[in-house]
Amino acid sequence: MKRFRVTIVHPCVGRKPGQEYVRTWQMEPLPAATLAGLTPKHIDVRFYDDRMELIPFDEPTDLVAISVETYTAKRAYQIASEYRQRGIPVVMGGFHASLCPDEVARYAESVVTGEAEILWPQVLDDAQHGTLQKFYRASGRTSLAGLRPDRSIFQGKRYLPVGLVEAGRGCHFKCEFCAVQTVFDSTQTRRPTDDILAELRLLKDSRKLFFFVDDNITSNMRQAKEFFRALIPLNIRWVSQASINAAHDEEFLDLLVRSGCQGVLIGFESLNPANLKSMNKTFNTAKGGFEKALGNLRRFGIRVYGTFIFGYDGDTEDSFLPTVEFAQEHAFYIAAFNHLTPFPGTPLYTRLVAEGRMLYDAWWLDDRYSYNRIPFQPRGMEPDALQRACLGARKAFYGWPSILKRSVDPVNRGNAFMWRNFYMINAMHRNDVSLRDHYPLGDQAWTGTLLTAN
Ligand code: B12
């Protein structure tokens, strides 16, 4: 009997005519490996990464699965149209599908909202029987026990040698701008420690660094500590995302270091307490605030990837320089200076719509919109000034004098591996400073017609 074939596609954000997609930050996409791992063995799986290869639309397949984020939605709909024009049904899932299911449903036979662990086998079964439903909605959270991402689909593709692994999903905080809280309803689930350790052992020889992609690895401190204790004997190097409250817990910091943590991404967001209040992120300033927390991290030798958001109501053009100086003074290993982005479905988006401040109906689909353009009206400056100032902040932080100064910081050169990589990673960021500015969403050279579904 003919085997059923499913083609998984990871879309890129967009493409300029005749040019390759931006090559930096191309890591193995875990959503694709997770879906492949959930697919029964009697089904053939193929995988194409639109960021690095041409999709062979004419290759025979029975079902196409596309992961959609807000920035990749436009490109995802182009890809879906190519397949659907050839009579192949398309199912979409991922963050944007969960945030905007009705929009996504216009371009696909089926939409999966929420986590796919329970629903995906059902989708495949229905597809094989020709009974695909329009919506498959996950109710509540799914257990992550038994999760086995299948990375064999990445063979032959050139990704950064970083091992992306999930330890948990979601975050209990309710930051106004964050899409994660909307999708997971401010809850966090964790994988059983033994499952994670088994996955790490499989990957350990081929990956020099692991990235736990958890939205907030510190969301449940008790479980995080238990996990770090179990990690110690593995002797790996890892980085992840954390909230700053964890930097006030000495036992936690000690376990971070002993388990091989090389650095954490922390969302500082703003130096302005009024902005943090509007973001619902006042926990950032608790227990002595940034200075105390950064002092603690420094004492334990933990590198910091600091991220900042500009464009909240308290920001003006004067907000940028002190923020860049703060990041330089604390010798952040790397830092991000991004404009506020209202993702659909977030409380921020709802508020800005209610205040009449959105400049596009759906910026992610609007042909006038391009990457890094400001999609809303800030209060303290004009949109163009906000965009220019973010660019200026990145240029200053990734200027050679700043890179060199930060490179000799004792924490950043705490071990040879991270010191060597400091130059490579900062050079990559430096190269990226304006690379994505005004990058199109969707492939600009695409001449097809977006096919809508019933
Ligand atoms: C790792 C990561 C990255 C990595 C990407 C690594 C890579 N592979 O290339 C890096 C650091 C480069 C990155 C960059 C960015 N990221 Co990012 N990233 C993540 C993060 C933390 C984890 C993603 C992951 O692997 N999760 C594990 C997988 C298994 O989970 P999942 O994607 O949710 O998939 C599950 C379901 O959604 C569903 N599903 C997913 N796809 C599909 C498809 C089908 C067909 C089906 C049925 C189901 C399904 O099934 C899966 C299993 O349940 C997420 C947060 C998160 N919780 O997902 C943010 C996240 C995806 N990123 C986000 C953003 C905004 C960005 C940036 C734009 C940030 C910036 N300003 O530069 C960039 C650019 C993104 C791009 N597309 O180019 C947002 C997207 C929001 C949105 N509305 O779309 C998220 C959700 C973070 C957030 N706080 O809002 N990111």
Coordinates of C-alpha atoms and ligand atoms in Angstrom, one line a residue:
M1 CA 0.0 0.0 0.0
K2 CA 1.2 3.5 -0.8
R3 CA 2.6 5.3 2.2
F4 CA 1.0 8.6 3.3
R5 CA 3.4 11.5 2.9
V6 CA 3.5 14.7 4.9
T7 CA 5.7 17.7 4.1
I8 CA 6.6 20.0 7.0
V9 CA 7.6 23.6 6.0
H10 CA 9.3 26.2 8.2
P11 CA 8.7 29.6 6.4
C12 CA 11.1 32.5 6.4
V13 CA 10.0 36.1 7.2
G14 CA 10.3 37.3 3.6
R15 CA 12.7 37.6 0.8
K16 CA 14.1 40.5 -1.4
P17 CA 13.9 39.7 -5.1
G18 CA 17.0 37.8 -6.3
Q19 CA 18.6 37.6 -2.8
E20 CA 19.2 34.8 -0.4
Y21 CA 17.5 35.0 3.0
V22 CA 19.5 36.6 5.9
R23 CA 21.8 33.7 7.0
T24 CA 22.4 34.7 10.6
W25 CA 20.6 33.0 13.5
Q26 CA 19.6 29.9 11.5
M27 CA 19.0 27.3 14.1
E28 CA 17.2 24.0 13.9
P29 CA 13.5 24.8 14.1
L30 CA 12.1 22.8 17.0
P31 CA 8.4 23.0 16.0
A32 CA 9.2 21.0 12.9
A33 CA 11.2 18.3 14.8
T34 CA 8.5 18.1 17.4
L35 CA 5.8 17.5 14.7
A36 CA 8.1 14.9 13.0
G37 CA 8.5 13.2 16.4
L38 CA 4.8 13.0 16.9
T39 CA 4.2 11.5 13.5
P40 CA 3.6 7.7 13.4
K41 CA 6.4 5.8 11.7
H42 CA 4.2 4.4 8.9
I43 CA 4.0 8.0 7.5
D44 CA 6.8 9.5 5.3
V45 CA 8.0 12.8 6.6
R46 CA 9.9 15.4 4.5
F47 CA 11.0 18.8 5.7
Y48 CA 11.9 22.0 4.0
D49 CA 13.3 25.1 5.6
D50 CA 12.3 28.1 3.5
R51 CA 15.1 30.2 5.1
M52 CA 17.8 28.1 3.4
E53 CA 16.5 26.1 0.5
L54 CA 13.9 26.3 -2.4
I55 CA 10.7 24.4 -1.6
P56 CA 10.0 21.8 -4.3
F57 CA 6.3 22.5 -4.6
D58 CA 5.9 19.9 -7.4
E59 CA 7.3 17.0 -5.3
P60 CA 4.4 14.6 -4.6
T61 CA 3.0 14.8 -1.1
D62 CA -0.4 14.2 0.6
L63 CA -0.4 16.8 3.3
V64 CA 1.5 20.0 4.1
A65 CA 2.1 21.2 7.6
I66 CA 3.3 24.8 8.1
S67 CA 4.3 26.5 11.3
V68 CA 3.2 30.2 11.4
E69 CA 4.5 33.1 13.5
T70 CA 3.2 36.6 13.1
Y71 CA 6.3 37.7 11.2
T72 CA 6.1 34.7 8.9
A73 CA 2.4 34.7 8.3
K74 CA 2.5 36.4 5.0
R75 CA 5.1 34.1 3.6
A76 CA 3.3 31.1 5.1
Y77 CA 0.1 32.0 3.1
Q78 CA 2.2 32.3 -0.1
I79 CA 3.6 28.8 0.5
A80 CA 0.2 27.4 1.4
S81 CA -1.3 28.9 -1.8
E82 CA 1.4 27.2 -3.9
Y83 CA 0.5 23.8 -2.5
R84 CA -3.3 24.3 -2.4
Q85 CA -3.2 25.4 -6.1
R86 CA -1.7 21.9 -6.7
G87 CA -4.6 20.3 -4.8
I88 CA -2.6 19.5 -1.7
P89 CA -4.3 20.2 1.6
V90 CA -2.5 22.4 4.1
V91 CA -2.7 22.4 7.8
M92 CA -1.2 25.3 9.8
G93 CA -0.3 25.7 13.5
G94 CA 2.1 27.6 15.7
F95 CA 1.9 30.9 17.6
H96 CA 0.1 33.0 15.0
A97 CA -2.4 30.2 14.3
S98 CA -3.2 30.2 18.0
L99 CA -3.4 34.0 18.2
C100 CA -5.4 34.6 15.0
P101 CA -7.1 31.3 14.1
D102 CA -9.8 32.8 11.9
E103 CA -7.3 34.7 9.8
V104 CA -5.1 31.6 9.3
A105 CA -8.2 29.5 8.5
R106 CA -8.7 31.7 5.4
Y107 CA -5.5 30.2 3.8
A108 CA -5.5 26.6 5.0
E109 CA -7.7 23.5 5.0
S110 CA -7.1 23.1 8.8
V111 CA -5.8 25.1 11.7
V112 CA -4.4 23.7 14.9
T113 CA -4.5 26.0 17.9
G114 CA -2.4 25.6 21.0
E115 CA -0.1 22.7 21.6
A116 CA 0.0 19.9 19.0
E117 CA 1.0 16.9 21.1
I118 CA -2.5 15.4 21.4
L119 CA -4.0 16.8 18.3
W120 CA -1.4 16.0 15.6
P121 CA -2.0 12.2 15.4
Q122 CA -5.7 13.0 15.0
V123 CA -5.0 15.5 12.2
L124 CA -2.9 12.9 10.4
D125 CA -5.6 10.2 10.8
D126 CA -8.3 12.5 9.5
A127 CA -6.1 13.5 6.6
Q128 CA -5.6 9.9 5.6
H129 CA -9.3 9.3 5.6
G130 CA -10.1 12.5 3.8
T131 CA -12.0 13.9 6.8
L132 CA -9.8 16.9 7.8
Q133 CA -11.7 19.3 10.1
K134 CA -11.4 23.1 9.8
F135 CA -10.2 23.6 13.4
Y136 CA -8.4 21.4 16.0
R137 CA -8.3 23.3 19.2
A138 CA -6.2 22.2 22.2
S139 CA -8.1 22.7 25.4
G140 CA -5.9 23.6 28.3
R141 CA -2.2 22.5 28.6
T142 CA -0.7 19.3 27.3
S143 CA 1.6 17.0 29.3
L144 CA 5.1 17.2 27.8
A145 CA 6.0 13.7 29.1
G146 CA 7.3 11.4 26.3
L147 CA 8.1 14.3 23.9
R148 CA 10.7 13.0 21.4
P149 CA 11.7 15.6 18.7
D150 CA 12.9 13.9 15.6
R151 CA 16.0 15.8 14.4
S152 CA 16.8 13.4 11.6
I153 CA 14.7 15.7 9.4
F154 CA 17.6 18.3 9.7
Q155 CA 20.2 16.0 8.1
G156 CA 22.1 17.7 5.3
K157 CA 21.1 21.2 6.3
R158 CA 23.6 23.7 7.6
Y159 CA 22.4 25.0 11.0
L160 CA 24.3 26.7 13.8
P161 CA 25.8 24.0 16.0
V162 CA 23.6 24.9 18.9
G163 CA 21.4 22.3 20.5
L164 CA 17.8 23.7 21.0
V165 CA 16.0 21.7 23.7
E166 CA 12.8 22.4 25.6
A167 CA 12.9 21.9 29.3
G168 CA 9.5 23.6 29.8
R169 CA 6.9 25.8 28.0
G170 CA 5.2 29.0 29.0
C171 CA 5.7 31.5 31.8
H172 CA 3.5 32.5 34.7
F173 CA 4.0 36.3 34.3
K174 CA 1.5 38.5 32.5
C175 CA 3.6 41.0 30.7
E176 CA 1.3 43.2 28.6
F177 CA 3.3 42.8 25.3
C178 CA 4.0 39.1 25.4
A179 CA 2.3 36.6 23.1
V180 CA 3.3 33.7 25.3
Q181 CA 0.9 34.7 28.1
T182 CA -2.0 34.8 25.6
V183 CA -1.2 31.4 24.1
F184 CA -0.5 29.6 27.3
D185 CA -2.7 31.6 29.6
S186 CA 0.2 32.5 31.9
T187 CA 0.9 28.9 32.8
Q188 CA 4.1 26.9 32.6
T189 CA 4.5 23.2 32.0
R190 CA 7.8 21.2 32.3
R191 CA 9.1 18.1 30.8
P192 CA 10.1 15.3 33.1
T193 CA 13.8 15.7 34.0
D194 CA 14.7 12.2 32.8
D195 CA 13.2 12.9 29.3
I196 CA 15.3 16.0 29.0
L197 CA 18.5 14.3 30.2
A198 CA 18.0 11.4 27.7
E199 CA 17.6 14.0 24.9
L200 CA 20.7 15.9 26.0
R201 CA 22.8 12.6 26.2
L202 CA 21.8 11.9 22.6
L203 CA 22.9 15.3 21.4
K204 CA 25.9 16.0 23.7
D205 CA 28.6 14.8 21.4
S206 CA 27.5 16.9 18.4
R207 CA 26.6 20.2 20.3
K208 CA 29.1 22.4 22.0
L209 CA 26.3 24.6 23.5
F210 CA 22.7 24.0 24.4
F211 CA 19.9 26.6 24.3
F212 CA 17.0 25.7 26.5
V213 CA 14.2 27.5 24.5
D214 CA 11.9 27.8 27.5
D215 CA 10.1 31.2 27.7
N216 CA 11.3 31.5 31.2
I217 CA 13.4 28.7 32.7
T218 CA 13.0 30.2 36.1
S219 CA 9.2 30.3 36.0
N220 CA 9.0 27.5 38.6
M221 CA 12.0 27.9 40.8
R222 CA 11.6 24.6 42.7
Q223 CA 11.5 22.5 39.5
A224 CA 14.2 24.6 37.9
K225 CA 16.6 23.9 40.8
E226 CA 15.8 20.2 40.8
F227 CA 16.5 20.2 37.0
F228 CA 19.8 22.0 37.4
R229 CA 21.0 19.6 40.1
A230 CA 20.3 16.7 37.7
L231 CA 22.2 18.5 35.0
I232 CA 25.5 18.8 36.9
P233 CA 26.9 15.3 36.0
L234 CA 26.2 15.9 32.3
N235 CA 28.9 18.6 32.2
I236 CA 27.3 20.6 29.4
R237 CA 27.3 24.3 28.5
W238 CA 23.9 25.9 28.2
V239 CA 22.1 29.3 27.9
S240 CA 18.5 30.1 28.4
Q241 CA 15.9 32.8 29.1
A242 CA 15.1 33.9 32.7
S243 CA 13.3 36.5 34.7
I244 CA 15.3 38.8 36.9
N245 CA 13.7 37.7 40.2
A246 CA 15.8 34.5 40.0
A247 CA 18.9 36.6 40.3
H248 CA 18.1 37.3 44.0
D249 CA 18.2 33.6 45.0
E250 CA 21.7 32.5 46.0
E251 CA 21.0 28.8 45.8
F252 CA 19.6 29.2 42.4
L253 CA 22.6 31.2 41.1
D254 CA 25.0 28.6 42.6
L255 CA 23.1 25.8 40.8
L256 CA 23.1 27.8 37.5
V257 CA 26.8 27.9 37.5
R258 CA 27.4 24.3 38.6
S259 CA 25.0 23.0 36.0
G260 CA 27.0 24.7 33.2
C261 CA 25.0 27.8 32.6
Q262 CA 27.0 30.3 30.5
G263 CA 24.5 33.1 30.3
V264 CA 20.9 34.1 30.6
L265 CA 18.7 36.3 28.5
I266 CA 16.9 38.7 30.8
G267 CA 14.1 41.1 29.7
F268 CA 15.1 44.4 31.4
E269 CA 12.8 46.2 28.9
S270 CA 13.1 49.7 30.3
L271 CA 14.9 51.8 32.9
N272 CA 11.7 53.8 33.4
P273 CA 9.6 52.5 36.3
A274 CA 6.4 54.0 34.8
N275 CA 7.0 52.0 31.6
L276 CA 7.6 48.8 33.6
K277 CA 4.3 49.4 35.4
S278 CA 2.4 49.8 32.1
M279 CA 4.0 46.5 31.0
N280 CA 2.9 44.8 34.1
K281 CA 6.5 44.0 34.8
T282 CA 7.2 45.8 38.1
F283 CA 8.7 42.5 39.4
N284 CA 11.8 43.7 37.5
T285 CA 12.5 46.3 40.2
A286 CA 11.7 44.2 43.2
K287 CA 14.3 43.3 45.9
G288 CA 16.8 46.0 45.1
G289 CA 16.2 46.1 41.3
F290 CA 18.6 45.9 38.4
E291 CA 21.7 47.0 40.2
K292 CA 21.4 44.4 43.0
A293 CA 20.4 41.6 40.6
L294 CA 23.3 42.4 38.2
G295 CA 25.7 42.5 41.1
N296 CA 24.6 39.0 42.1
L297 CA 24.9 37.6 38.5
R298 CA 28.4 39.2 38.2
R299 CA 29.5 37.6 41.5
F300 CA 28.6 34.2 40.1
G301 CA 30.2 34.9 36.8
I302 CA 26.9 34.6 34.8
R303 CA 26.9 36.4 31.4
V304 CA 23.9 38.5 30.5
Y305 CA 22.0 39.0 27.3
G306 CA 20.0 42.1 28.1
T307 CA 16.9 43.0 26.1
F308 CA 15.2 46.3 26.0
I309 CA 12.0 47.6 24.4
F310 CA 11.4 51.2 23.3
G311 CA 8.2 52.9 22.5
Y312 CA 6.2 52.7 25.7
D313 CA 4.4 55.9 26.7
G314 CA 7.2 57.1 29.0
D315 CA 9.9 56.9 26.3
T316 CA 11.3 59.9 24.4
E317 CA 14.3 60.3 22.3
D318 CA 16.2 60.9 25.5
S319 CA 15.6 57.3 26.7
F320 CA 18.0 55.6 24.4
L321 CA 21.5 56.9 25.4
P322 CA 21.2 56.1 29.2
T323 CA 19.9 52.6 28.2
V324 CA 22.9 51.9 26.0
E325 CA 25.2 53.3 28.6
F326 CA 23.6 51.0 31.2
A327 CA 24.1 48.0 29.0
Q328 CA 27.8 49.0 28.3
E329 CA 28.5 49.8 32.0
H330 CA 27.3 46.4 33.0
A331 CA 29.3 44.9 30.1
F332 CA 26.4 42.8 28.8
Y333 CA 27.7 40.0 26.6
I334 CA 25.1 41.0 24.1
A335 CA 22.0 43.1 24.1
A336 CA 18.8 43.8 22.0
F337 CA 17.3 47.2 21.5
N338 CA 13.9 46.6 19.9
H339 CA 10.9 48.7 19.3
L340 CA 7.7 47.7 21.0
T341 CA 5.7 45.3 18.8
P342 CA 2.0 44.8 19.3
F343 CA 1.4 41.2 18.5
P344 CA -2.2 40.3 17.8
G345 CA -4.0 38.7 20.7
T346 CA -1.9 40.4 23.4
P347 CA -3.4 42.9 25.9
L348 CA -1.1 45.5 24.4
Y349 CA -2.6 45.1 21.0
T350 CA -6.1 45.3 22.4
R351 CA -5.2 48.5 24.3
L352 CA -3.6 50.2 21.3
V353 CA -6.6 49.4 19.1
A354 CA -8.9 50.8 21.7
E355 CA -6.8 53.9 21.9
G356 CA -6.9 54.3 18.1
R357 CA -3.1 54.1 17.9
M358 CA -2.6 51.3 15.4
L359 CA -1.2 52.5 12.1
Y360 CA -2.3 49.4 10.1
D361 CA -5.3 47.1 10.4
A362 CA -3.1 44.0 10.4
W363 CA 0.5 45.2 10.0
W364 CA 1.8 41.7 9.4
L365 CA -0.2 41.4 6.2
D366 CA 0.0 45.0 5.0
D367 CA 2.1 45.5 1.8
R368 CA 3.2 48.9 3.1
Y369 CA 4.7 47.3 6.3
S370 CA 8.3 46.0 6.4
Y371 CA 10.4 44.6 9.2
N372 CA 11.3 47.1 11.9
R373 CA 8.8 49.7 10.8
I374 CA 6.7 50.9 13.7
P375 CA 3.1 49.7 13.4
F376 CA 1.7 52.0 16.1
Q377 CA 1.7 55.7 17.1
P378 CA 4.1 56.1 20.1
R379 CA 3.3 58.9 22.6
G380 CA 6.8 60.4 23.1
M381 CA 8.1 60.5 19.6
E382 CA 7.2 59.9 16.0
P383 CA 7.3 56.4 14.6
D384 CA 10.3 57.1 12.3
A385 CA 12.2 58.7 15.1
L386 CA 11.6 55.6 17.3
Q387 CA 12.9 53.3 14.5
R388 CA 16.0 55.4 13.9
A389 CA 16.8 55.6 17.6
C390 CA 16.6 51.8 18.0
L391 CA 19.0 51.5 15.1
G392 CA 21.3 54.1 16.7
A393 CA 21.3 52.2 20.0
R394 CA 22.3 49.0 18.2
K395 CA 25.0 50.8 16.3
A396 CA 26.5 52.2 19.5
F397 CA 26.3 49.0 21.4
Y398 CA 27.8 47.0 18.6
G399 CA 30.4 49.6 17.6
W400 CA 34.0 48.3 17.9
P401 CA 34.9 50.5 20.9
S402 CA 32.0 49.0 22.8
I403 CA 32.7 45.4 21.7
L404 CA 36.3 45.7 22.6
K405 CA 35.6 47.2 26.0
R406 CA 33.0 44.6 26.9
S407 CA 35.3 41.8 25.6
V408 CA 37.9 42.4 28.4
D409 CA 35.3 42.3 31.1
P410 CA 36.2 39.5 33.6
V411 CA 32.8 37.8 33.3
N412 CA 32.7 37.9 29.5
R413 CA 36.2 36.3 29.3
G414 CA 35.5 34.0 32.2
N415 CA 36.2 30.9 30.1
A416 CA 38.0 30.4 26.8
F417 CA 35.0 29.0 25.0
M418 CA 32.7 31.9 25.8
W419 CA 35.5 34.5 25.2
R420 CA 36.3 33.2 21.8
N421 CA 32.6 33.2 20.9
F422 CA 32.2 36.7 22.3
Y423 CA 33.9 38.1 19.2
M424 CA 32.0 35.9 16.8
I425 CA 28.6 36.5 18.3
N426 CA 29.1 40.3 18.7
A427 CA 30.4 40.5 15.1
M428 CA 27.3 38.6 13.9
H429 CA 25.1 41.1 15.8
R430 CA 27.1 44.0 14.4
N431 CA 26.6 42.7 10.9
D432 CA 22.8 42.3 11.7
V433 CA 22.3 45.9 13.1
S434 CA 20.5 47.2 10.0
L435 CA 20.4 44.1 7.9
R436 CA 16.7 43.4 8.6
D437 CA 15.6 47.0 8.5
H438 CA 12.8 47.4 6.0
Y439 CA 13.1 43.7 5.1
P440 CA 9.9 42.7 3.3
L441 CA 7.4 40.3 5.0
G442 CA 6.6 37.7 2.4
D443 CA 8.6 36.9 -0.8
Q444 CA 8.5 40.1 -2.8
A445 CA 9.2 38.3 -6.1
W446 CA 6.2 36.0 -5.6
T447 CA 3.7 36.5 -8.4
G448 CA 1.0 34.0 -7.4
T449 CA -2.4 34.8 -6.0
L450 CA -3.2 34.1 -2.3
L451 CA -5.8 31.3 -2.4
T452 CA -8.5 31.6 0.2
A453 CA -10.2 28.6 1.7
N454 CA -13.8 28.1 2.9
Ligands
B12_1 C1 13.8 29.7 20.0 C2 13.0 30.9 19.7 C3 13.6 31.8 18.7 C4 14.9 31.4 18.1 C5 14.6 30.7 16.7 C6 15.4 29.5 16.6 C7 15.3 28.8 15.2 N1 14.9 27.7 15.2 O1 15.6 29.4 14.3 C8 15.5 32.9 17.8 C9 16.2 33.3 19.0 C10 16.4 33.0 16.6 C11 14.2 33.6 17.6 C12 14.0 34.7 16.9 C13 12.8 35.5 16.9 N2 11.7 35.2 17.6 CO1 11.4 33.6 18.7 N3 11.1 32.3 19.9 C14 11.7 31.2 20.2 C15 11.0 30.5 21.3 C16 11.6 30.9 22.7 C17 10.9 29.0 21.3 C18 10.5 28.4 20.0 C19 10.4 26.9 20.0 O2 11.3 26.2 19.4 N4 9.5 26.4 20.8 C20 9.3 24.9 20.9 C21 8.2 24.4 20.0 C22 8.1 22.9 20.0 O3 7.0 25.0 20.4 P1 6.0 25.8 19.5 O4 6.7 26.6 18.5 O5 5.0 26.6 20.3 O6 5.2 24.7 18.7 C23 4.2 24.0 19.3 C24 2.8 24.5 18.9 O7 2.8 25.9 18.7 C25 2.4 23.7 17.7 N5 2.9 24.1 16.4 C26 3.9 24.8 16.0 N6 4.0 24.8 14.6 C27 3.0 24.0 14.2 C28 2.7 23.7 12.9 C29 1.6 22.8 12.7 C30 1.2 22.4 11.3 C31 0.9 22.3 13.8 C32 -0.2 21.3 13.6 C33 1.3 22.6 15.1 C34 2.3 23.5 15.3 O8 3.0 22.5 18.0 C35 4.2 22.6 18.8 C36 4.1 21.5 19.8 O9 3.1 21.7 20.7 C37 9.5 31.1 21.1 C38 8.6 31.0 22.3 C39 7.8 29.7 22.3 N7 7.3 29.4 23.5 O10 7.6 29.0 21.4 C40 9.8 32.5 20.6 C41 8.8 33.1 19.7 C42 8.3 32.1 18.7 N8 9.7 34.1 19.0 C43 9.1 35.2 18.8 C44 9.6 36.4 18.1 C45 8.8 37.6 18.1 C46 10.9 36.3 17.5 C47 11.6 37.4 16.8 C48 10.7 38.2 15.8 C49 12.3 38.3 17.9 C50 12.9 39.6 17.3 N9 12.4 40.7 17.7 O11 13.9 39.5 16.6 C51 12.8 36.7 16.1 C52 12.5 36.4 14.6 C53 11.6 35.2 14.3 C54 11.7 34.7 12.9 N10 10.7 33.9 12.6 O12 12.5 34.9 12.1 C55 7.7 35.2 19.3 C56 6.6 35.1 18.2 C57 5.3 35.8 18.5 C58 4.4 35.7 17.4 N11 3.2 36.3 17.6 O13 4.6 35.1 16.4 C59 7.7 34.0 20.3 C60 6.4 33.3 20.6 C61 8.2 34.6 21.7 C62 7.3 35.6 22.4 N12 7.6 35.8 23.6 O14 6.4 36.1 21.9 N13 13.2 33.0 18.3

